[in-house]
Tab-separated table of C-alpha atoms in Angstrom:
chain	number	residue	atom	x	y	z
S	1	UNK	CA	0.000	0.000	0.000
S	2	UNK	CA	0.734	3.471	-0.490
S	3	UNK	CA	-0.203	6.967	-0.037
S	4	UNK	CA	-0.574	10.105	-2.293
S	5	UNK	CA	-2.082	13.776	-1.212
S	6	UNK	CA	-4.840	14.519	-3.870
S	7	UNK	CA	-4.937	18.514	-4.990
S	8	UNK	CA	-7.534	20.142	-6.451
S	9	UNK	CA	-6.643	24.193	-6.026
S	10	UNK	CA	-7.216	24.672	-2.204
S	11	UNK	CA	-8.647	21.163	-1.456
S	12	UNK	CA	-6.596	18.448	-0.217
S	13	UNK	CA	-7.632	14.670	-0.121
S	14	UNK	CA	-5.037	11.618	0.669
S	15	UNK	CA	-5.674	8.385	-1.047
S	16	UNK	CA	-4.210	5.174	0.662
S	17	UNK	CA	-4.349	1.780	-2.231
S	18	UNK	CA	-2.025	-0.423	-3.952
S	19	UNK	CA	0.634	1.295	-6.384
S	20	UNK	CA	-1.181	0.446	-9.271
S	21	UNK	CA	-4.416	2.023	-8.482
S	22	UNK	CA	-2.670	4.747	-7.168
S	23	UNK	CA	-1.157	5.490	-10.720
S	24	UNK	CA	-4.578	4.548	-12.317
S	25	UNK	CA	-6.093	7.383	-10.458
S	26	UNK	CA	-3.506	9.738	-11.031
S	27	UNK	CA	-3.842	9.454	-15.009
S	28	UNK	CA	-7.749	9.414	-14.617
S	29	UNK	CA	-7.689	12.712	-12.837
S	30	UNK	CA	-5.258	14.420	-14.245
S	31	UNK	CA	-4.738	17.651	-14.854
S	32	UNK	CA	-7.585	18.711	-12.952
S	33	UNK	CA	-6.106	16.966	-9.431
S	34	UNK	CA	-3.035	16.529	-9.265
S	35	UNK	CA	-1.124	14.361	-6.582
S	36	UNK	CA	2.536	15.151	-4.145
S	37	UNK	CA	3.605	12.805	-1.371
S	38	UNK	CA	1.769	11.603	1.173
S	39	UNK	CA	3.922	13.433	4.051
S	40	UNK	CA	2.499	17.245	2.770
S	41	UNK	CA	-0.690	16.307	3.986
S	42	UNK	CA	-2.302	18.916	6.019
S	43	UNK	CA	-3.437	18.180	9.808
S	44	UNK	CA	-7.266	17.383	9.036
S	45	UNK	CA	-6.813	16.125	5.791
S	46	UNK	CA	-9.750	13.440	5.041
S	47	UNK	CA	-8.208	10.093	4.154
S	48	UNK	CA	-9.427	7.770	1.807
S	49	UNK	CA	-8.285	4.237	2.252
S	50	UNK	CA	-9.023	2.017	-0.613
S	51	UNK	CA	-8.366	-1.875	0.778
S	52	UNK	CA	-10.131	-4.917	2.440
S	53	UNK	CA	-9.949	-3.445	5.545
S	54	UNK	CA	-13.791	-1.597	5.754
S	55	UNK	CA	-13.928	-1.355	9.121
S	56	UNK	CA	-16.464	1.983	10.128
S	57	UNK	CA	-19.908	2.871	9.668
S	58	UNK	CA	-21.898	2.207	6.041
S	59	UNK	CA	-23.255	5.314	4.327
S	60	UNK	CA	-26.113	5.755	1.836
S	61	UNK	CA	-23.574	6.582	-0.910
S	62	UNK	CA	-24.531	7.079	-4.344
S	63	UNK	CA	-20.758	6.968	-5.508
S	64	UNK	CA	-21.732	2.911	-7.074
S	65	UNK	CA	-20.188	1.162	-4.251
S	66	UNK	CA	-20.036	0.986	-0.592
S	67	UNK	CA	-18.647	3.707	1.571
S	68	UNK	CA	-17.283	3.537	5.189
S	69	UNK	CA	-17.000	6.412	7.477
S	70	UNK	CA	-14.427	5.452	9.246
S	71	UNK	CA	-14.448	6.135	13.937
S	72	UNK	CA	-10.982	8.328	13.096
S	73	UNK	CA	-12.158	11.948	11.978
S	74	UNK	CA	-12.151	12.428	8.608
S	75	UNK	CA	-11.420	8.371	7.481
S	76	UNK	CA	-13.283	6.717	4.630
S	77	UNK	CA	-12.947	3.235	4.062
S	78	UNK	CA	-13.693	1.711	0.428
S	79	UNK	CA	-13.405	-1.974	-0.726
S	80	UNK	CA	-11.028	-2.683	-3.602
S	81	UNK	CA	-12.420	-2.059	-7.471
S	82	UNK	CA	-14.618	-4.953	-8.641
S	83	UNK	CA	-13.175	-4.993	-11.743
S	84	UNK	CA	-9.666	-2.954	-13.434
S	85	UNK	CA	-10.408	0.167	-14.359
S	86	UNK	CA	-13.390	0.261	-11.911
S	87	UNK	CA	-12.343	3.913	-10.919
S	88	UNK	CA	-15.440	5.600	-11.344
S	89	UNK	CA	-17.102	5.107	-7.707
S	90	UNK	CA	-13.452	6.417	-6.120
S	91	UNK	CA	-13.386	9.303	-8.366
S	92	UNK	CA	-17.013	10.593	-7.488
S	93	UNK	CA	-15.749	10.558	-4.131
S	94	UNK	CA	-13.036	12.326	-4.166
S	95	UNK	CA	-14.825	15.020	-6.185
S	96	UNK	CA	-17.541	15.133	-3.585
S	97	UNK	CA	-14.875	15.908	-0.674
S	98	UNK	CA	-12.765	18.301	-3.292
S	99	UNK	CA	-15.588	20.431	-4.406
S	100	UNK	CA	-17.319	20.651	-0.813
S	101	UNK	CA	-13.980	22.252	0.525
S	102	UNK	CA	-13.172	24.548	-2.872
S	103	UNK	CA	-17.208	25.515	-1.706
S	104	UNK	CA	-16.223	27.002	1.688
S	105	UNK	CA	-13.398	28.887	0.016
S	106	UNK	CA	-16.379	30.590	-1.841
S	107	UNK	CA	-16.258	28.820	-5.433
S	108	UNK	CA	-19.771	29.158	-7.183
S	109	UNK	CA	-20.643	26.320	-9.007
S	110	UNK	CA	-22.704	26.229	-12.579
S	111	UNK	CA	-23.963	23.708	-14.540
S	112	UNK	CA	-21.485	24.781	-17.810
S	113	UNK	CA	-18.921	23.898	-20.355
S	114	UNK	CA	-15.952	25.343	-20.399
S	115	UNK	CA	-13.254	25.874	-23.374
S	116	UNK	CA	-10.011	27.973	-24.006
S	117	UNK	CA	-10.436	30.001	-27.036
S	118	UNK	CA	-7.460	32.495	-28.612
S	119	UNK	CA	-6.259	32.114	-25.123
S	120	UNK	CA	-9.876	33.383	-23.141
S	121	UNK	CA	-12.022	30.862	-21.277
S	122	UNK	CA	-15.507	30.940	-22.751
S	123	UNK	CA	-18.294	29.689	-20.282
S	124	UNK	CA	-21.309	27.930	-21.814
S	125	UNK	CA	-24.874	28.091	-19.494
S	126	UNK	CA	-27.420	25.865	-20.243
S	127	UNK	CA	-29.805	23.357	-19.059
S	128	UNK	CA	-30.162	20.253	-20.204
S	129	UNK	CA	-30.656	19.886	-23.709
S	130	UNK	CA	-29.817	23.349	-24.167
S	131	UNK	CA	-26.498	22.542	-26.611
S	132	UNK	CA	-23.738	22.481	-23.981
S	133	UNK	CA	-21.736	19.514	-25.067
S	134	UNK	CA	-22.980	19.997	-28.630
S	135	UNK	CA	-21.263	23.163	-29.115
S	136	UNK	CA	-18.247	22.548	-27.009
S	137	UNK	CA	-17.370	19.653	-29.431
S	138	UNK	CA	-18.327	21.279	-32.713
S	139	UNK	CA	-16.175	24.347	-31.704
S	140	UNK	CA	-13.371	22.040	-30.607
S	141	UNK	CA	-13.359	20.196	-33.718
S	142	UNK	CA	-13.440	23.836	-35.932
S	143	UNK	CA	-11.070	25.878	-33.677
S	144	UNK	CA	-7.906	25.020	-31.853
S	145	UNK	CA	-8.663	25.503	-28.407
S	146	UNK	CA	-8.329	23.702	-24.987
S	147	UNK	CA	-11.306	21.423	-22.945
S	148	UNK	CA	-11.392	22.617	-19.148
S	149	UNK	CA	-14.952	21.429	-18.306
S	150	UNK	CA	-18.632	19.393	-19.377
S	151	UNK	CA	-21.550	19.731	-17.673
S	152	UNK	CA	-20.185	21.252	-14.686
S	153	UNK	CA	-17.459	24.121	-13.612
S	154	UNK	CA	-16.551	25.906	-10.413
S	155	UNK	CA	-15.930	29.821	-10.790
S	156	UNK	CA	-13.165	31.395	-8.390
S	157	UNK	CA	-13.504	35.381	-8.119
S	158	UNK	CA	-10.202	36.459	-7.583
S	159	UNK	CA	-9.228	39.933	-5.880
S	160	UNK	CA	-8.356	41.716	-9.122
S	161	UNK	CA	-11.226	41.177	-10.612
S	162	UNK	CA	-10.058	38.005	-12.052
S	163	UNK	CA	-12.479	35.042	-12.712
S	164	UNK	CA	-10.921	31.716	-12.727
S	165	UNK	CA	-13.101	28.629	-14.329
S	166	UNK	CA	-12.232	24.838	-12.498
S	167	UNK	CA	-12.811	21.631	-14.481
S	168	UNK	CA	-13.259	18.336	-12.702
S	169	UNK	CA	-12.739	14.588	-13.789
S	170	UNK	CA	-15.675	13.244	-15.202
S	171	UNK	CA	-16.499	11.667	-18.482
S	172	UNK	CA	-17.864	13.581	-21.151
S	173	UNK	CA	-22.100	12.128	-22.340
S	174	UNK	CA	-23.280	13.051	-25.805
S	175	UNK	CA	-26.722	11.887	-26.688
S	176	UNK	CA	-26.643	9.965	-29.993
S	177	UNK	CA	-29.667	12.271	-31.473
S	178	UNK	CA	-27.070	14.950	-31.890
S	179	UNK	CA	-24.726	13.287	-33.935
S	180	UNK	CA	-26.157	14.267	-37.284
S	181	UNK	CA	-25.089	18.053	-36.132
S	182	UNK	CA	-21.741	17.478	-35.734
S	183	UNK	CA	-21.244	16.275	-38.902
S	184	UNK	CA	-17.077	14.518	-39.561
S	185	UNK	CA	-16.877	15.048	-35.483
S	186	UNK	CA	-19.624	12.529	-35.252
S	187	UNK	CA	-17.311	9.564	-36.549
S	188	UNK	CA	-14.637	10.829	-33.935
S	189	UNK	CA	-16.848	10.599	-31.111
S	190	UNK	CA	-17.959	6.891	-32.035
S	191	UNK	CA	-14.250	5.707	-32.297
S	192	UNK	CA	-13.752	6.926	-29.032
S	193	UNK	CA	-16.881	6.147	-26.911
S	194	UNK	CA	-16.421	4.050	-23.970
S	195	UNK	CA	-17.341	0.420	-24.874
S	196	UNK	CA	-19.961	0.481	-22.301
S	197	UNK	CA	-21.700	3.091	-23.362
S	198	UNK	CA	-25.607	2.754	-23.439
S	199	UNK	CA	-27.977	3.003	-26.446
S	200	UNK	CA	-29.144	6.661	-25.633
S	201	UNK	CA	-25.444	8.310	-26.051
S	202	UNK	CA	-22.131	8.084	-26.037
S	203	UNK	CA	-19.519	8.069	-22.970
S	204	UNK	CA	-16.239	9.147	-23.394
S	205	UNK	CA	-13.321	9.765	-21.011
S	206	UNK	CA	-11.903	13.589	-21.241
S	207	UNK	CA	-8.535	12.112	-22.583
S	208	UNK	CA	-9.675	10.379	-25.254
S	209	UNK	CA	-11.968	12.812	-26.341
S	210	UNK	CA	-9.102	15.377	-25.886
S	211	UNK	CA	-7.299	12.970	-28.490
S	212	UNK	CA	-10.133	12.074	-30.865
S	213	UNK	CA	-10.567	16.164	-31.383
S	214	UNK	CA	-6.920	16.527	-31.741
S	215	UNK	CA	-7.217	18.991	-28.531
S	216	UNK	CA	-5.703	19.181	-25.147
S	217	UNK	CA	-6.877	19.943	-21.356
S	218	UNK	CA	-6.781	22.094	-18.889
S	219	UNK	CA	-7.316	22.205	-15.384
S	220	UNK	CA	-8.680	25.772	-15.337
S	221	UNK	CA	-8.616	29.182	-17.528
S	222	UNK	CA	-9.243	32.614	-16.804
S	223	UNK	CA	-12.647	33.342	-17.896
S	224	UNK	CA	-13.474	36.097	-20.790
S	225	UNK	CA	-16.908	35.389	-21.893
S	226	UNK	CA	-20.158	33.546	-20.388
S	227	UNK	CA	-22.404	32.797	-23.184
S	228	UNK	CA	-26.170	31.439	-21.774
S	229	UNK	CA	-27.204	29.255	-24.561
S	230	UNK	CA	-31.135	29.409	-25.859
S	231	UNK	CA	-32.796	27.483	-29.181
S	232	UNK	CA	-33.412	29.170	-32.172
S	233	UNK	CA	-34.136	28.867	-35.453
S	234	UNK	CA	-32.838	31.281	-37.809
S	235	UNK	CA	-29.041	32.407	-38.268
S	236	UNK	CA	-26.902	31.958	-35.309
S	237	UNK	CA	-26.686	35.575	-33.459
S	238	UNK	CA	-25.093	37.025	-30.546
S	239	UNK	CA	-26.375	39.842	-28.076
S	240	UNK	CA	-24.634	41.105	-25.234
S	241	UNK	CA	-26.720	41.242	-21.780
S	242	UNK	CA	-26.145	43.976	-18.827
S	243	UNK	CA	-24.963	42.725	-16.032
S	244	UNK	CA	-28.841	43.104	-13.782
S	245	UNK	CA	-30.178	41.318	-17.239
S	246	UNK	CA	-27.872	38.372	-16.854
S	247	UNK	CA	-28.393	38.074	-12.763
S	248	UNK	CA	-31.195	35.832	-13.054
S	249	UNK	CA	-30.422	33.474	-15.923
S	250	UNK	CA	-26.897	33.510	-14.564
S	251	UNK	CA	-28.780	32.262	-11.612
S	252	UNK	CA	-30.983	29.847	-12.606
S	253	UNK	CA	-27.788	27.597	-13.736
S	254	UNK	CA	-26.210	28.054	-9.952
S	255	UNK	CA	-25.800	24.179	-8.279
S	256	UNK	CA	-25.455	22.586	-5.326
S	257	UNK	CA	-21.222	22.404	-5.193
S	258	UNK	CA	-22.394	18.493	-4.024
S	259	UNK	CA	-25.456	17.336	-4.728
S	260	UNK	CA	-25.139	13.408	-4.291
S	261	UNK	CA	-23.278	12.675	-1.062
S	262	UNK	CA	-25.718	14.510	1.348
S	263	UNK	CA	-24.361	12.157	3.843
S	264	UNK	CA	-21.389	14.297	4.040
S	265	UNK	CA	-23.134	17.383	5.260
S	266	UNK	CA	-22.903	16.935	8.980
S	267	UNK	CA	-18.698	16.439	8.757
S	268	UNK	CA	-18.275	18.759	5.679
S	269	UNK	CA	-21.160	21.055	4.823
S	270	UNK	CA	-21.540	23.207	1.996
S	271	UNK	CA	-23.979	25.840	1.557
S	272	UNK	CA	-26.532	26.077	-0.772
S	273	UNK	CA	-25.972	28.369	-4.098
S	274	UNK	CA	-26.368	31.878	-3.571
S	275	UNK	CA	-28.283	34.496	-5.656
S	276	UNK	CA	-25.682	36.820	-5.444
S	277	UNK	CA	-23.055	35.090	-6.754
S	278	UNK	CA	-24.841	35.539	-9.839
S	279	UNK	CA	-24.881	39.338	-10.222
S	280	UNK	CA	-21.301	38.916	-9.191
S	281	UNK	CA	-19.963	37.366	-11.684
S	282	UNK	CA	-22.202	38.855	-14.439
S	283	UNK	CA	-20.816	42.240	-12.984
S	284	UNK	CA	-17.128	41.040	-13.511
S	285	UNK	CA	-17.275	38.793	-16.887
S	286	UNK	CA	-19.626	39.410	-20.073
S	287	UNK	CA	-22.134	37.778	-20.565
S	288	UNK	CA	-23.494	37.197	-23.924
S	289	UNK	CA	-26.953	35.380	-25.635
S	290	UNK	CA	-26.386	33.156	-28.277
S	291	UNK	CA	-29.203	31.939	-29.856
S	292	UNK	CA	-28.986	29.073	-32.691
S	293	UNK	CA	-30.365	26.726	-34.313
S	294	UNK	CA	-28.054	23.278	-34.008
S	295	UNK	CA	-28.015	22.819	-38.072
S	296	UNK	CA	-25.857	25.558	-37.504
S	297	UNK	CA	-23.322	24.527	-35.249
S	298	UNK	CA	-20.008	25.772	-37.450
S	299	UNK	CA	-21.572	29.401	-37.559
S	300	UNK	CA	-21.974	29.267	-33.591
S	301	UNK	CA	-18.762	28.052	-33.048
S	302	UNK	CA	-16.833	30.953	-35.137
S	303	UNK	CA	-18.831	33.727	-32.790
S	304	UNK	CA	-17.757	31.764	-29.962
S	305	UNK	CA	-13.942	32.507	-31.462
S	306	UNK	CA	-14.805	35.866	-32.270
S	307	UNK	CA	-15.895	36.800	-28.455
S	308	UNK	CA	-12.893	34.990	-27.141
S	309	UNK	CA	-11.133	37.182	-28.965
S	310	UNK	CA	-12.865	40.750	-27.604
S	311	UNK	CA	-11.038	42.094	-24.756
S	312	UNK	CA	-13.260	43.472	-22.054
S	313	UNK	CA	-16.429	41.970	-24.228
């Protein structure tokens, strides 16, 4: 067995396994946590030991396999992966404790993708089914550029104004009705997909999707542009939004920084997203309305380039 400290900006997690899952995890995660020697770990740390030892209490987990809390403070106990490459239960964990900890440093947290563009992070904000992933990968495939997030980001506000955008290890879903619109990216996807995958869409892990798209990733970018996302269907277009007008839609796409291991509340609580955060971040970034159709996904994706590109918006 060994040990690692996990780092994920300010949050700090050690991981106790075997060597090879150890490196396993590592490659999974990387670049968005990165991993040091175990004797940096911070007094309080949590501890995650991954082993046949369980001993502790059981807890309703949704991570896909049992949890232990362990009786020393902070200790969670985990049984061994069923299978190689069974990662995905220890990984959900560890983003649980991460993001609950970036939380109380005051990271918002929005349901978004994230890409570098001409060297500016451009936010997407959407719901589901609102063209997130869709346009991420179309503007990937048309414009060199860098993945940071899917689905979901954290935003840091720094103290000059700065707004930093945090990715997290998770795989990337695209739902199979979509492929028509993504036209030669569609065959990329498909070559890449996680074997696994069910009928609905396609699962891919950010590395090989990174590679299939001939891309790279980050673990976080300096954000110049968030872009709320809304169906249309004429010509793509682009309007800019004050800041009051983008509050509320900004808003609306605020989550929970942990929504699935509630269990952890009592030991490491996080608060519930916060209105103002919104009007916050809409008073320090852009914020733009792009409405298209998703016949029309190369169009989008060169006004995506073009507000990258727009200092100050």
């Amino acid at each position: 067995m060994s040990a690692a400290v996990l780092h994920c900006g300010r949050a700090r997690v050690t991981v106790e396994a075997d060597d090879v899952l150890l490196d396993e995890l590592t490659a999974v995660c990387h670049p968005w946590i990165t991993s040091s020697p175990a004797g940096h770990a911070p007094p309080g740390t949590w501890a995650v030991h991954v082993g046949r030892n369980t001993a502790g209490e059981a807890v309703p987990s949704r991570t896909g396999t049992a949890v232990y809390l362990g009786s020393a403070q902070r200790t969670l106990h985990l049984p061994p992966p069923a299978s190689s490459g069974g990662l995905r239960p220890l990984v959900r964990l560890l983003r649980a404790l991460m993001r609950r900890q970036l939380a109380a440093h005051g990271a918002a947290f929005l349901d978004a993708a994230v890409l570098t563009l001409n060297g500016g992070g451009v936010l997407l904000l959407g719901g589901a089914g609102a063209g997130k992933t869709t346009t991420l990968l179309a503007t990937l495939h048309r414009h060199p550029g860098v993945l940071v997030a899917n689905d979901d980001t954290s935003l840091h506000l720094g103290g000059n104004g700065r707004v930093v955008a945090r990715g997290y290890p998770r795989a990337v879903e695209v739902r199979r009705e979509v492929l028509p619109h993504l036209a030669g990216t569609a065959g990329l996807l498909t070559a890449a997909a996680e074997e696994d995958s069910p009928r609905r869409a396609l699962y891919l892990m950010p590395h090989r999707l990174a590679a299939a798209l001939g891309t790279a990733l980050a673990e976080t970018t300096e954000v110049s542009a968030l872009v709320l996302l809304a169906r249309g269907t004429a010509r793509p277009e682009v309007h800019r939004l004050t800041a009051e007008a983008a509050a509320s839609p900004v808003a609306a796409h605020l989550t929970a920084a942990d929504p699935y291991e509630s269990w952890l509340q009592p030991h490491l609580p996080a608060l519930d997203p916060r209105p103002e955060q919104a009007l916050a971040l809409a008073q320090e970034v852009p914020v733009w309305r792009l409405t298209q159709p998703l016949t029309a996904l190369e169009t989008s994706a060169d006004l995506l380039a073009e507000l990258s590109d727009r200092p100050g918006g």
